[in-house]
Every structure is written in structure tokens, then in C-alpha cells.
PDB file of C-alpha atoms in Angstrom:
ATOM      1  CA  MET A   1     -19.950 -22.467   0.614  1.00  0.00           C
ATOM      2  CA  LEU A   2     -18.222 -20.974   3.654  1.00  0.00           C
ATOM      3  CA  TYR A   3     -18.225 -17.206   3.270  1.00  0.00           C
ATOM      4  CA  GLN A   4     -15.521 -14.945   4.635  1.00  0.00           C
ATOM      5  CA  ARG A   5     -16.826 -11.566   5.738  1.00  0.00           C
ATOM      6  CA  ILE A   6     -14.107  -9.086   4.856  1.00  0.00           C
ATOM      7  CA  LEU A   7     -14.044  -5.565   6.264  1.00  0.00           C
ATOM      8  CA  ILE A   8     -11.861  -3.158   4.266  1.00  0.00           C
ATOM      9  CA  THR A   9     -10.879   0.157   5.834  1.00  0.00           C
ATOM     10  CA  GLY A  10      -9.575   2.983   3.670  1.00  0.00           C
ATOM     11  CA  ALA A  11     -11.578   1.557   0.777  1.00  0.00           C
ATOM     12  CA  ASN A  12     -11.636   4.812  -1.221  1.00  0.00           C
ATOM     13  CA  GLY A  13      -7.850   4.905  -1.568  1.00  0.00           C
ATOM     14  CA  LEU A  14      -5.746   3.399  -4.332  1.00  0.00           C
ATOM     15  CA  LEU A  15      -5.234  -0.003  -2.693  1.00  0.00           C
ATOM     16  CA  GLY A  16      -8.656  -0.073  -1.049  1.00  0.00           C
ATOM     17  CA  GLN A  17     -10.453   0.410  -4.356  1.00  0.00           C
ATOM     18  CA  GLU A  18      -8.368  -2.299  -6.018  1.00  0.00           C
ATOM     19  CA  LEU A  19      -9.068  -4.730  -3.173  1.00  0.00           C
ATOM     20  CA  VAL A  20     -12.797  -4.053  -3.393  1.00  0.00           C
ATOM     21  CA  ALA A  21     -12.707  -4.731  -7.141  1.00  0.00           C
ATOM     22  CA  GLN A  22     -10.665  -7.922  -6.875  1.00  0.00           C
ATOM     23  CA  LEU A  23     -12.342  -9.425  -3.805  1.00  0.00           C
ATOM     24  CA  SER A  24     -15.777  -8.717  -5.276  1.00  0.00           C
ATOM     25  CA  ARG A  25     -14.986 -11.170  -8.082  1.00  0.00           C
ATOM     26  CA  HIS A  26     -14.852 -14.045  -5.584  1.00  0.00           C
ATOM     27  CA  ALA A  27     -18.218 -15.509  -4.611  1.00  0.00           C
ATOM     28  CA  GLU A  28     -16.844 -16.764  -1.294  1.00  0.00           C
ATOM     29  CA  TYR A  29     -16.121 -13.237  -0.008  1.00  0.00           C
ATOM     30  CA  ASP A  30     -18.748 -10.962   1.536  1.00  0.00           C
ATOM     31  CA  VAL A  31     -17.063  -7.550   1.425  1.00  0.00           C
ATOM     32  CA  LEU A  32     -17.913  -4.411   3.383  1.00  0.00           C
ATOM     33  CA  ALA A  33     -16.037  -1.307   2.246  1.00  0.00           C
ATOM     34  CA  THR A  34     -15.493   1.589   4.644  1.00  0.00           C
ATOM     35  CA  ALA A  35     -13.802   4.985   4.428  1.00  0.00           C
ATOM     36  CA  ARG A  36     -14.237   8.456   5.865  1.00  0.00           C
ATOM     37  CA  ASP A  37     -16.166   9.768   2.849  1.00  0.00           C
ATOM     38  CA  PRO A  38     -19.978   9.785   3.077  1.00  0.00           C
ATOM     39  CA  ALA A  39     -20.186   7.701  -0.127  1.00  0.00           C
ATOM     40  CA  PRO A  40     -17.882   5.405  -2.095  1.00  0.00           C
ATOM     41  CA  ARG A  41     -15.677   7.036  -4.710  1.00  0.00           C
ATOM     42  CA  PHE A  42     -15.724   3.906  -6.847  1.00  0.00           C
ATOM     43  CA  GLN A  43     -18.442   2.412  -9.048  1.00  0.00           C
ATOM     44  CA  GLY A  44     -19.503  -1.231  -8.881  1.00  0.00           C
ATOM     45  CA  GLY A  45     -18.013  -3.842  -6.608  1.00  0.00           C
ATOM     46  CA  SER A  46     -20.393  -6.400  -5.122  1.00  0.00           C
ATOM     47  CA  CYS A  47     -20.179  -4.992  -1.639  1.00  0.00           C
ATOM     48  CA  GLY A  48     -21.797  -2.674   0.810  1.00  0.00           C
ATOM     49  CA  TYR A  49     -20.318   0.649   1.869  1.00  0.00           C
ATOM     50  CA  VAL A  50     -20.448   2.361   5.262  1.00  0.00           C
ATOM     51  CA  PRO A  51     -18.726   5.643   6.182  1.00  0.00           C
ATOM     52  CA  LEU A  52     -16.178   5.055   8.940  1.00  0.00           C
ATOM     53  CA  ASP A  53     -13.468   7.053  10.647  1.00  0.00           C
ATOM     54  CA  ILE A  54     -11.193   4.426  12.187  1.00  0.00           C
ATOM     55  CA  THR A  55     -10.097   6.883  14.893  1.00  0.00           C
ATOM     56  CA  ASP A  56     -13.674   6.763  16.256  1.00  0.00           C
ATOM     57  CA  ALA A  57     -13.470   3.673  18.447  1.00  0.00           C
ATOM     58  CA  GLN A  58     -17.220   3.518  19.114  1.00  0.00           C
ATOM     59  CA  ALA A  59     -18.025   3.680  15.401  1.00  0.00           C
ATOM     60  CA  VAL A  60     -15.529   0.902  14.712  1.00  0.00           C
ATOM     61  CA  ARG A  61     -17.096  -1.248  17.434  1.00  0.00           C
ATOM     62  CA  ARG A  62     -20.562  -0.755  15.916  1.00  0.00           C
ATOM     63  CA  ILE A  63     -19.238  -1.962  12.535  1.00  0.00           C
ATOM     64  CA  PHE A  64     -17.852  -5.094  14.206  1.00  0.00           C
ATOM     65  CA  GLN A  65     -21.118  -5.719  16.015  1.00  0.00           C
ATOM     66  CA  ASP A  66     -23.229  -5.246  12.877  1.00  0.00           C
ATOM     67  CA  PHE A  67     -21.016  -6.968  10.290  1.00  0.00           C
ATOM     68  CA  THR A  68     -19.031  -9.405  12.489  1.00  0.00           C
ATOM     69  CA  PRO A  69     -16.079  -9.638  10.085  1.00  0.00           C
ATOM     70  CA  THR A  70     -13.938 -12.747   9.859  1.00  0.00           C
ATOM     71  CA  VAL A  71     -11.110 -10.771   8.211  1.00  0.00           C
ATOM     72  CA  VAL A  72     -10.162  -7.088   8.503  1.00  0.00           C
ATOM     73  CA  ILE A  73      -7.819  -5.540   5.921  1.00  0.00           C
ATOM     74  CA  ASN A  74      -6.594  -2.180   7.190  1.00  0.00           C
ATOM     75  CA  CYS A  75      -5.693   0.095   4.273  1.00  0.00           C
ATOM     76  CA  ALA A  76      -6.474   3.287   6.189  1.00  0.00           C
ATOM     77  CA  ALA A  77      -3.417   5.346   7.145  1.00  0.00           C
ATOM     78  CA  MET A  78      -1.797   8.734   7.006  1.00  0.00           C
ATOM     79  CA  THR A  79       0.861   8.103   4.356  1.00  0.00           C
ATOM     80  CA  GLN A  80       2.044  11.594   3.398  1.00  0.00           C
ATOM     81  CA  VAL A  81       5.574  11.321   4.773  1.00  0.00           C
ATOM     82  CA  ASP A  82       6.259  15.022   5.282  1.00  0.00           C
ATOM     83  CA  ARG A  83       2.818  15.651   6.767  1.00  0.00           C
ATOM     84  CA  CYS A  84       3.435  12.843   9.266  1.00  0.00           C
ATOM     85  CA  GLU A  85       6.659  14.562  10.302  1.00  0.00           C
ATOM     86  CA  LEU A  86       4.818  17.857  10.860  1.00  0.00           C
ATOM     87  CA  GLU A  87       1.581  16.470  12.373  1.00  0.00           C
ATOM     88  CA  LYS A  88       2.889  13.728  14.623  1.00  0.00           C
ATOM     89  CA  GLU A  89      -0.156  13.507  16.900  1.00  0.00           C
ATOM     90  CA  ALA A  90      -2.582  13.165  13.994  1.00  0.00           C
ATOM     91  CA  CYS A  91      -0.297  10.599  12.366  1.00  0.00           C
ATOM     92  CA  TRP A  92      -0.071   8.525  15.553  1.00  0.00           C
ATOM     93  CA  ARG A  93      -3.832   8.666  16.069  1.00  0.00           C
ATOM     94  CA  VAL A  94      -4.533   7.165  12.622  1.00  0.00           C
ATOM     95  CA  ASN A  95      -1.516   4.912  12.136  1.00  0.00           C
ATOM     96  CA  VAL A  96      -1.178   3.489  15.647  1.00  0.00           C
ATOM     97  CA  GLU A  97      -4.064   4.194  18.012  1.00  0.00           C
ATOM     98  CA  ALA A  98      -6.709   3.251  15.433  1.00  0.00           C
ATOM     99  CA  VAL A  99      -4.828   0.013  14.756  1.00  0.00           C
ATOM    100  CA  GLU A 100      -4.905  -0.714  18.493  1.00  0.00           C
ATOM    101  CA  THR A 101      -8.708  -0.407  18.307  1.00  0.00           C
ATOM    102  CA  LEU A 102      -8.917  -2.708  15.283  1.00  0.00           C
ATOM    103  CA  ALA A 103      -6.590  -5.260  16.863  1.00  0.00           C
ATOM    104  CA  ARG A 104      -8.493  -5.275  20.156  1.00  0.00           C
ATOM    105  CA  LEU A 105     -11.811  -5.816  18.359  1.00  0.00           C
ATOM    106  CA  CYS A 106     -10.331  -8.488  16.090  1.00  0.00           C
ATOM    107  CA  ARG A 107      -9.225 -10.387  19.182  1.00  0.00           C
ATOM    108  CA  GLN A 108     -12.621  -9.948  20.825  1.00  0.00           C
ATOM    109  CA  PHE A 109     -14.607 -11.012  17.719  1.00  0.00           C
ATOM    110  CA  GLY A 110     -12.185 -13.720  16.571  1.00  0.00           C
ATOM    111  CA  ALA A 111     -11.309 -11.955  13.309  1.00  0.00           C
ATOM    112  CA  ARG A 112      -8.022 -12.072  11.434  1.00  0.00           C
ATOM    113  CA  LEU A 113      -6.255  -8.737  10.907  1.00  0.00           C
ATOM    114  CA  ILE A 114      -4.187  -7.925   7.830  1.00  0.00           C
ATOM    115  CA  GLN A 115      -2.226  -4.719   8.339  1.00  0.00           C
ATOM    116  CA  VAL A 116      -0.723  -2.933   5.331  1.00  0.00           C
ATOM    117  CA  SER A 117       2.756  -1.578   6.048  1.00  0.00           C
ATOM    118  CA  THR A 118       5.713  -0.067   4.248  1.00  0.00           C
ATOM    119  CA  ASP A 119       9.368  -0.276   3.281  1.00  0.00           C
ATOM    120  CA  PHE A 120       9.856   2.892   5.342  1.00  0.00           C
ATOM    121  CA  VAL A 121      10.126   0.758   8.477  1.00  0.00           C
ATOM    122  CA  PHE A 122      13.738   0.264   7.273  1.00  0.00           C
ATOM    123  CA  ASP A 123      16.537   2.837   7.233  1.00  0.00           C
ATOM    124  CA  GLY A 124      17.569   2.094   3.644  1.00  0.00           C
ATOM    125  CA  ALA A 125      21.172   1.323   4.494  1.00  0.00           C
ATOM    126  CA  ALA A 126      21.180  -2.229   3.130  1.00  0.00           C
ATOM    127  CA  GLY A 127      18.169  -2.856   0.892  1.00  0.00           C
ATOM    128  CA  PRO A 128      16.548  -4.731  -0.677  1.00  0.00           C
ATOM    129  CA  TYR A 129      15.145  -6.324   2.466  1.00  0.00           C
ATOM    130  CA  ARG A 130      13.772  -9.688   3.565  1.00  0.00           C
ATOM    131  CA  GLU A 131      10.999 -10.165   6.116  1.00  0.00           C
ATOM    132  CA  THR A 132      13.564 -11.258   8.703  1.00  0.00           C
ATOM    133  CA  ASP A 133      15.649  -8.072   8.477  1.00  0.00           C
ATOM    134  CA  ARG A 134      15.532  -5.773  11.475  1.00  0.00           C
ATOM    135  CA  PRO A 135      13.466  -2.589  11.002  1.00  0.00           C
ATOM    136  CA  HIS A 136      15.011   0.785  11.809  1.00  0.00           C
ATOM    137  CA  PRO A 137      12.879   3.707  10.563  1.00  0.00           C
ATOM    138  CA  ILE A 138      14.419   7.138  10.023  1.00  0.00           C
ATOM    139  CA  ASN A 139      11.260   9.258   9.820  1.00  0.00           C
ATOM    140  CA  PHE A 140       8.074   9.562  11.863  1.00  0.00           C
ATOM    141  CA  TYR A 141       5.893   7.907   9.235  1.00  0.00           C
ATOM    142  CA  GLY A 142       8.129   4.834   9.339  1.00  0.00           C
ATOM    143  CA  ARG A 143       8.128   4.853  13.141  1.00  0.00           C
ATOM    144  CA  SER A 144       4.332   5.016  13.243  1.00  0.00           C
ATOM    145  CA  LYS A 145       4.000   2.124  10.798  1.00  0.00           C
ATOM    146  CA  LEU A 146       6.495   0.011  12.743  1.00  0.00           C
ATOM    147  CA  ALA A 147       4.541   0.778  15.915  1.00  0.00           C
ATOM    148  CA  SER A 148       1.355  -0.373  14.172  1.00  0.00           C
ATOM    149  CA  GLU A 149       3.081  -3.626  13.180  1.00  0.00           C
ATOM    150  CA  ASN A 150       4.072  -4.197  16.796  1.00  0.00           C
ATOM    151  CA  VAL A 151       0.496  -3.536  17.922  1.00  0.00           C
ATOM    152  CA  VAL A 152      -0.740  -6.250  15.553  1.00  0.00           C
ATOM    153  CA  ARG A 153       1.940  -8.740  16.562  1.00  0.00           C
ATOM    154  CA  GLU A 154       1.364  -8.248  20.286  1.00  0.00           C
ATOM    155  CA  ALA A 155      -2.448  -8.048  20.321  1.00  0.00           C
ATOM    156  CA  GLY A 156      -3.044 -11.724  21.018  1.00  0.00           C
ATOM    157  CA  ILE A 157      -4.816 -12.313  17.684  1.00  0.00           C
ATOM    158  CA  ASP A 158      -4.615 -15.957  16.629  1.00  0.00           C
ATOM    159  CA  ARG A 159      -3.843 -15.245  12.982  1.00  0.00           C
ATOM    160  CA  TRP A 160      -2.541 -11.883  11.817  1.00  0.00           C
ATOM    161  CA  ALA A 161      -0.579 -10.803   8.768  1.00  0.00           C
ATOM    162  CA  ILE A 162       1.470  -7.755   7.855  1.00  0.00           C
ATOM    163  CA  ALA A 163       1.744  -6.956   4.154  1.00  0.00           C
ATOM    164  CA  ARG A 164       4.640  -4.561   3.603  1.00  0.00           C
ATOM    165  CA  THR A 165       4.915  -2.866   0.238  1.00  0.00           C
ATOM    166  CA  VAL A 166       6.967  -0.295  -1.692  1.00  0.00           C
ATOM    167  CA  LEU A 167       6.177   2.780  -3.852  1.00  0.00           C
ATOM    168  CA  VAL A 168       2.682   1.733  -4.942  1.00  0.00           C
ATOM    169  CA  TYR A 169       1.368   3.051  -8.252  1.00  0.00           C
ATOM    170  CA  GLY A 170      -1.771   2.606 -10.314  1.00  0.00           C
ATOM    171  CA  THR A 171      -5.136   4.243 -10.842  1.00  0.00           C
ATOM    172  CA  GLY A 172      -8.576   4.404  -9.274  1.00  0.00           C
ATOM    173  CA  GLU A 173     -11.680   6.570  -9.277  1.00  0.00           C
ATOM    174  CA  GLN A 174     -11.692  10.085  -7.790  1.00  0.00           C
ATOM    175  CA  LEU A 175      -8.490   9.440  -5.867  1.00  0.00           C
ATOM    176  CA  SER A 176      -7.667  12.054  -3.251  1.00  0.00           C
ATOM    177  CA  ARG A 177      -3.936  11.563  -3.866  1.00  0.00           C
ATOM    178  CA  SER A 178      -1.803  10.977  -6.918  1.00  0.00           C
ATOM    179  CA  ASN A 179       1.105   8.519  -7.163  1.00  0.00           C
ATOM    180  CA  ILE A 180       4.375   8.555  -9.028  1.00  0.00           C
ATOM    181  CA  ALA A 181       3.087   6.959 -12.231  1.00  0.00           C
ATOM    182  CA  LEU A 182       0.064   9.249 -12.553  1.00  0.00           C
ATOM    183  CA  TRP A 183       2.194  12.279 -11.645  1.00  0.00           C
ATOM    184  CA  VAL A 184       4.898  11.537 -14.220  1.00  0.00           C
ATOM    185  CA  ILE A 185       2.321  10.861 -16.947  1.00  0.00           C
ATOM    186  CA  GLU A 186       0.359  14.021 -16.149  1.00  0.00           C
ATOM    187  CA  GLN A 187       3.363  16.331 -15.931  1.00  0.00           C
ATOM    188  CA  LEU A 188       5.172  15.048 -19.020  1.00  0.00           C
ATOM    189  CA  SER A 189       1.949  14.965 -21.052  1.00  0.00           C
ATOM    190  CA  GLN A 190       1.663  18.686 -20.393  1.00  0.00           C
ATOM    191  CA  GLY A 191       5.286  19.310 -21.352  1.00  0.00           C
ATOM    192  CA  ARG A 192       6.348  20.223 -17.823  1.00  0.00           C
ATOM    193  CA  ARG A 193       9.817  19.556 -16.483  1.00  0.00           C
ATOM    194  CA  ILE A 194      10.026  17.433 -13.339  1.00  0.00           C
ATOM    195  CA  ARG A 195      12.807  16.653 -10.883  1.00  0.00           C
ATOM    196  CA  VAL A 196      13.224  13.047  -9.783  1.00  0.00           C
ATOM    197  CA  VAL A 197      15.768  11.571  -7.371  1.00  0.00           C
ATOM    198  CA  THR A 198      18.605   9.330  -8.505  1.00  0.00           C
ATOM    199  CA  ASP A 199      19.724   8.274  -5.008  1.00  0.00           C
ATOM    200  CA  GLN A 200      16.592   6.477  -3.783  1.00  0.00           C
ATOM    201  CA  TRP A 201      16.316   2.813  -4.805  1.00  0.00           C
ATOM    202  CA  ARG A 202      12.986   0.952  -4.684  1.00  0.00           C
ATOM    203  CA  THR A 203      11.077  -2.068  -6.007  1.00  0.00           C
ATOM    204  CA  PRO A 204       7.960  -0.253  -7.334  1.00  0.00           C
ATOM    205  CA  THR A 205       4.666  -2.066  -6.804  1.00  0.00           C
ATOM    206  CA  TYR A 206       1.692  -2.105  -9.160  1.00  0.00           C
ATOM    207  CA  VAL A 207      -1.481  -1.817  -7.102  1.00  0.00           C
ATOM    208  CA  ALA A 208      -3.237  -4.679  -8.928  1.00  0.00           C
ATOM    209  CA  ASP A 209      -0.355  -6.999  -8.015  1.00  0.00           C
ATOM    210  CA  LEU A 210      -0.373  -5.847  -4.385  1.00  0.00           C
ATOM    211  CA  ALA A 211      -4.116  -6.479  -4.075  1.00  0.00           C
ATOM    212  CA  ALA A 212      -3.692  -9.928  -5.623  1.00  0.00           C
ATOM    213  CA  GLY A 213      -0.987 -10.736  -3.073  1.00  0.00           C
ATOM    214  CA  ILE A 214      -3.195  -9.647  -0.177  1.00  0.00           C
ATOM    215  CA  GLU A 215      -6.094 -11.711  -1.556  1.00  0.00           C
ATOM    216  CA  ARG A 216      -3.810 -14.749  -1.430  1.00  0.00           C
ATOM    217  CA  ILE A 217      -2.994 -14.026   2.218  1.00  0.00           C
ATOM    218  CA  VAL A 218      -6.744 -14.098   2.859  1.00  0.00           C
ATOM    219  CA  ARG A 219      -7.403 -17.187   0.727  1.00  0.00           C
ATOM    220  CA  TYR A 220      -4.606 -19.299   2.187  1.00  0.00           C
ATOM    221  CA  HIS A 221      -5.154 -18.110   5.794  1.00  0.00           C
ATOM    222  CA  LYS A 222      -1.523 -16.991   6.008  1.00  0.00           C
ATOM    223  CA  HIS A 223       0.066 -15.653   9.169  1.00  0.00           C
ATOM    224  CA  GLY A 224       3.129 -13.433   9.626  1.00  0.00           C
ATOM    225  CA  ILE A 225       4.975 -10.800   7.620  1.00  0.00           C
ATOM    226  CA  TYR A 226       5.028 -10.757   3.819  1.00  0.00           C
ATOM    227  CA  HIS A 227       6.977  -8.470   1.516  1.00  0.00           C
ATOM    228  CA  ILE A 228       4.767  -7.763  -1.493  1.00  0.00           C
ATOM    229  CA  SER A 229       6.259  -5.543  -4.184  1.00  0.00           C
ATOM    230  CA  GLY A 230       7.607  -5.599  -7.706  1.00  0.00           C
ATOM    231  CA  ARG A 231      10.784  -7.510  -8.543  1.00  0.00           C
ATOM    232  CA  GLU A 232      12.856  -4.845 -10.285  1.00  0.00           C
ATOM    233  CA  PHE A 233      15.249  -2.864  -8.072  1.00  0.00           C
ATOM    234  CA  LEU A 234      15.941   0.560  -9.558  1.00  0.00           C
ATOM    235  CA  THR A 235      16.137   4.255  -8.746  1.00  0.00           C
ATOM    236  CA  VAL A 236      13.046   6.406  -8.714  1.00  0.00           C
ATOM    237  CA  TYR A 237      14.612   8.384 -11.587  1.00  0.00           C
ATOM    238  CA  ASP A 238      15.036   5.231 -13.671  1.00  0.00           C
ATOM    239  CA  PHE A 239      11.450   4.278 -12.907  1.00  0.00           C
ATOM    240  CA  ALA A 240      10.244   7.692 -14.105  1.00  0.00           C
ATOM    241  CA  CYS A 241      12.238   7.241 -17.315  1.00  0.00           C
ATOM    242  CA  LEU A 242      10.606   3.834 -17.864  1.00  0.00           C
ATOM    243  CA  ILE A 243       7.197   5.449 -17.449  1.00  0.00           C
ATOM    244  CA  ALA A 244       8.129   8.063 -20.044  1.00  0.00           C
ATOM    245  CA  ASP A 245       9.318   5.392 -22.478  1.00  0.00           C
ATOM    246  CA  VAL A 246       6.229   3.177 -22.165  1.00  0.00           C
ATOM    247  CA  PHE A 247       3.869   6.126 -22.681  1.00  0.00           C
ATOM    248  CA  ASP A 248       6.067   7.647 -25.420  1.00  0.00           C
ATOM    249  CA  LEU A 249       6.658  10.837 -23.432  1.00  0.00           C
ATOM    250  CA  ASP A 250       9.718  13.077 -23.484  1.00  0.00           C
ATOM    251  CA  ARG A 251      12.165  11.694 -20.930  1.00  0.00           C
ATOM    252  CA  THR A 252      14.446  14.732 -21.414  1.00  0.00           C
ATOM    253  CA  LEU A 253      11.896  16.646 -19.317  1.00  0.00           C
ATOM    254  CA  ILE A 254      12.944  14.507 -16.320  1.00  0.00           C
ATOM    255  CA  GLU A 255      15.766  16.212 -14.445  1.00  0.00           C
ATOM    256  CA  PRO A 256      17.911  13.879 -12.296  1.00  0.00           C
ATOM    257  CA  VAL A 257      18.550  15.294  -8.818  1.00  0.00           C
ATOM    258  CA  ASP A 258      19.686  13.980  -5.443  1.00  0.00           C
ATOM    259  CA  SER A 259      17.471  13.891  -2.373  1.00  0.00           C
ATOM    260  CA  ALA A 260      19.125  16.898  -0.736  1.00  0.00           C
ATOM    261  CA  THR A 261      18.013  19.078  -3.674  1.00  0.00           C
ATOM    262  CA  LEU A 262      14.339  18.542  -2.846  1.00  0.00           C
ATOM    263  CA  ASN A 263      14.772  19.821   0.728  1.00  0.00           C
ATOM    264  CA  GLN A 264      11.982  17.587   2.061  1.00  0.00           C
ATOM    265  CA  VAL A 265      10.868  17.818   5.688  1.00  0.00           C
ATOM    266  CA  ALA A 266      11.303  14.120   6.449  1.00  0.00           C
ATOM    267  CA  PRO A 267      14.384  12.087   5.498  1.00  0.00           C
ATOM    268  CA  ARG A 268      13.838   9.232   3.042  1.00  0.00           C
ATOM    269  CA  PRO A 269      15.627   5.878   3.278  1.00  0.00           C
ATOM    270  CA  PRO A 270      18.053   5.640   0.331  1.00  0.00           C
ATOM    271  CA  ARG A 271      17.939   1.921  -0.561  1.00  0.00           C
ATOM    272  CA  THR A 272      14.861  -0.030   0.415  1.00  0.00           C
ATOM    273  CA  GLY A 273      13.046  -2.390  -1.934  1.00  0.00           C
ATOM    274  CA  PHE A 274      12.113  -5.961  -1.105  1.00  0.00           C
ATOM    275  CA  ILE A 275      13.188  -9.519  -1.714  1.00  0.00           C
ATOM    276  CA  ILE A 276       9.841 -11.212  -2.415  1.00  0.00           C
ATOM    277  CA  LEU A 277      10.874 -14.883  -2.386  1.00  0.00           C
ATOM    278  CA  LYS A 278       8.653 -15.687   0.620  1.00  0.00           C
ATOM    279  CA  ALA A 279       5.554 -14.273  -1.090  1.00  0.00           C
ATOM    280  CA  GLU A 280       6.431 -16.033  -4.332  1.00  0.00           C
ATOM    281  CA  THR A 281       6.969 -19.359  -2.556  1.00  0.00           C
ATOM    282  CA  GLU A 282       4.172 -19.341   0.034  1.00  0.00           C
ATOM    283  CA  LEU A 283       1.513 -17.313  -1.789  1.00  0.00           C
ATOM    284  CA  GLY A 284       2.296 -18.043  -5.424  1.00  0.00           C
ATOM    285  CA  TYR A 285       2.672 -14.270  -5.817  1.00  0.00           C
ATOM    286  CA  ARG A 286       3.709 -13.299  -9.362  1.00  0.00           C
ATOM    287  CA  PRO A 287       4.014  -9.566  -9.950  1.00  0.00           C
ATOM    288  CA  ARG A 288       4.053  -8.161 -13.452  1.00  0.00           C
ATOM    289  CA  SER A 289       7.271  -6.684 -14.796  1.00  0.00           C
ATOM    290  CA  ILE A 290       7.293  -2.880 -14.741  1.00  0.00           C
ATOM    291  CA  PRO A 291       6.704  -2.569 -18.524  1.00  0.00           C
ATOM    292  CA  GLU A 292       3.823  -5.076 -18.309  1.00  0.00           C
ATOM    293  CA  ALA A 293       2.318  -3.251 -15.339  1.00  0.00           C
ATOM    294  CA  LEU A 294       2.603   0.135 -17.055  1.00  0.00           C
ATOM    295  CA  ARG A 295       0.962  -1.183 -20.199  1.00  0.00           C
ATOM    296  CA  HIS A 296      -1.865  -2.588 -18.050  1.00  0.00           C
ATOM    297  CA  LEU A 297      -2.152   0.813 -16.395  1.00  0.00           C
ATOM    298  CA  GLY A 298      -2.252   2.445 -19.823  1.00  0.00           C
ATOM    299  CA  GLN A 299      -5.208   0.274 -20.792  1.00  0.00           C
ATOM    300  CA  ARG A 300      -7.055   1.354 -17.667  1.00  0.00           C
ATOM    301  CA  LEU A 301      -6.279   4.999 -18.381  1.00  0.00           C
ATOM    302  CA  GLY A 302      -7.182   4.670 -22.054  1.00  0.00           C
ATOM    303  CA  LEU A 303      -3.723   5.888 -23.097  1.00  0.00           C
ATOM    304  CA  PRO A 304      -1.578   4.587 -25.977  1.00  0.00           C
ATOM    305  CA  VAL A 305       1.534   2.710 -24.909  1.00  0.00           C
ATOM    306  CA  THR A 306       4.601   1.419 -26.717  1.00  0.00           C
ATOM    307  CA  LEU A 307       4.555  -2.309 -27.374  1.00  0.00           C
ATOM    308  CA  SER A 308       8.305  -2.965 -27.312  1.00  0.00           C
TER     309      SER A 308
END
């Protein structure tokens, strides 16, 4: 059996943990998980773990020398949109300069690089988007992620892939950040009112589906850009209402507002979302419907869900 040695950065995050779990089920993958924490936040997974700050170029080089990966999946990033707007230098260091290091070492060691990116590379004027649509970010987070894509494309790596995704939700162990599904469930379960925007359209992505799509990029040695998200195109408010319905929570606690009401530091693109035909055709990617994904999430959380 020909093993692929897969290095995962940002392995303690939502997507990183899911990738570790899914890739560990395949005997042909030898997985090394890395993140900034001194120890893994997750249990199990047939892989090793090494602490790694991807902004430390010498530490990254040592990992390449010791593990000699054949594939690198970069899940590490600064993704808090408003923080990126306020801390531009720190954002650029993680989202762009660290990717330059990874890309340079991938070229030197002959490894493939899979870079995780975002719908925020688009301005949201004409979504949902195809892979061939021209990016035009409207906030610094989006600009940094587009710059990281360009780094990967121009690094001279033989086979690279960019997996763009949208509004990822799911669960993991000891996550440092929440996501919309966990937030809505937590707040409504405690009887708290929440405000959710009606003027931002997305194709929400269940993390287990996203990880499965990335695994297929690895398995089929795919090259290029892939849009990997859910199929349903709806507002964030409508998504929150669906979450409430599936978990039998009080949707009247969800207050519909427009984006201006939230007074956020960074502008958000109004209509993004993805057309996923390329991933469906070339990867055999089949995301769950939102109700199916939420029920699967409910099983993981040990919460009762409606069956209708």
C-alpha cells in the first residue's frame, strides 16, 4: 500500500478536528496533526500530534524535515472577520506570510498543498458563485485569504488545490470558537433573545461534509479551485430559524435585523454562497441537506431533534 503522509495545520479547530477524525479512518493515510496548543484538544484519531505555530518558519521547516509530508492541508488561519480588520498585521502574518512558508516548503519537498479559503473573497454582489467568478473582497479578512490563494497558485507547486467554503458549522472537542449552529442552540436553549441578519445570503456548510470533500481532493489528486459548501441558498436568519425548528427551540426568540443594525467593524458581503457543481461532478461530493446535517449534529451533541 502506498501511504500518503498528510500534515494538517490548525488541527485543533472545527475543520481540523473533523479532518483528523475522517482521515484517520483510512489506512492509506499517515496523518500528523499540528496546532499552536501544547497538546491536542481532541481524543482519538490514529495520528501523531506536534505543537506548531505556522508563523514560525524554522519550526515549520523542522516539521517538513522530520515528517516529509506528501500532502499539506492548511486549516490554520485568523478567521475572526472584525479582528482581522483591527489587527491587520497579525492577520497578514498568519493568513498570508505563513502560507508563503508552507508553499515554499511544499515546492522544495515535492508536497501537494491544499489551502482552505472562503466565500469572503467575493464582494457578495452576485452570489452564489462559481469557481470561475472573479474575486473582489470587501474586507481585510477576504483580502488576506485571496492573497493566500494567489501565493498558492504562484508558488510553482506541481499540484495544489484551494477549497473555498461558506459559513461552516458543526461541533468538536474543546473548541476555542463557537459557530452559528452552536451559538443559536446555546442561546435559545437558555431562553435568550438573539438578533440575526436577514440581508446576508449563504450556502451553510456542515463541517463533516466539508472534510469529506477535502478528503476526496486528496484521494483523487485533484488540482485547482473547488467550491465546497451546502446546496441550500438562504439568509442567515432563515438558517437560524431552521436550527430552532430542528432542535424544537423557540424561533420567536430570533429577532430579524439588517446588517447595519449590528454595527460590525468589517463589512460583510451580502450575497455569497456557492454553486457546487464542479465538486459534485469531479469529486462525487454530496453534502447533506441542512435538516439532515442538523440532525446529525444533534446526534453528536446528544440533543433531541425533530424527525419531520
